[in-house]
Amino acid sequence: MKKITLFLLFFIGCDNNPIINKNGLKTQNVILITLDGVRWQEVFQGADKRI
């Protein structure tokens, strides 16, 4: 349920609604950052000192 809610909130936030934004989107570049194999502990606490 939590994943579905986050998914819907993401797409609602990315909506190019002409009522809100009359000029449309002007984004020319998209930056995608992926973290494959990174544990949440490494993200918030840093890498393990023993490694």
GROMACS .gro file of C-alpha atoms in nm, residues 1-48:
model
   48
    1MET     CA    1   0.000   0.000   0.000
    2LYS     CA    2   0.285   0.238   0.085
    3LYS     CA    3   0.453   0.178  -0.252
    4ILE     CA    4   0.132   0.251  -0.440
    5THR     CA    5   0.082   0.575  -0.246
    6LEU     CA    6   0.438   0.691  -0.318
    7PHE     CA    7   0.399   0.597  -0.683
    8LEU     CA    8   0.079   0.800  -0.717
    9LEU     CA    9   0.222   1.100  -0.531
   10PHE     CA   10   0.524   1.098  -0.761
   11PHE     CA   11   0.314   1.106  -1.077
   12ILE     CA   12   0.073   1.365  -0.940
   13GLY     CA   13   0.373   1.586  -0.862
   14CYS     CA   14   0.515   1.538  -1.213
   15ASP     CA   15   0.189   1.625  -1.385
   16ASN     CA   16   0.216   1.907  -1.640
   17ASN     CA   17  -0.116   2.063  -1.549
   18PRO     CA   18  -0.189   2.366  -1.773
   19ILE     CA   19  -0.405   2.524  -1.502
   20ILE     CA   20  -0.112   2.539  -1.259
   21ASN     CA   21   0.166   2.600  -1.512
   22LYS     CA   22   0.038   2.797  -1.813
   23ASN     CA   23   0.376   2.801  -1.990
   24GLY     CA   24   0.430   2.426  -1.969
   25LEU     CA   25   0.749   2.256  -1.858
   26LYS     CA   26   1.081   2.394  -1.979
   27THR     CA   27   1.302   2.112  -1.854
   28GLN     CA   28   1.571   2.021  -2.105
   29ASN     CA   29   1.786   1.789  -1.894
   30VAL     CA   30   1.694   1.501  -1.667
   31ILE     CA   31   1.942   1.360  -1.414
   32LEU     CA   32   1.880   1.004  -1.295
   33ILE     CA   33   2.080   0.874  -0.998
   34THR     CA   34   2.062   0.506  -0.912
   35LEU     CA   35   2.216   0.325  -0.618
   36ASP     CA   36   2.243  -0.042  -0.700
   37GLY     CA   37   2.353  -0.257  -0.409
   38VAL     CA   38   2.377   0.023  -0.153
   39ARG     CA   39   2.240  -0.056   0.191
   40TRP     CA   40   2.041   0.207   0.379
   41GLN     CA   41   2.302   0.195   0.656
   42GLU     CA   42   2.570   0.307   0.408
   43VAL     CA   43   2.356   0.595   0.286
   44PHE     CA   44   2.278   0.738   0.630
   45GLN     CA   45   2.577   0.625   0.840
   46GLY     CA   46   2.860   0.600   0.588
   47ALA     CA   47   3.057   0.300   0.468
   48ASP     CA   48   3.159   0.025   0.708
   0.00000   0.00000   0.00000
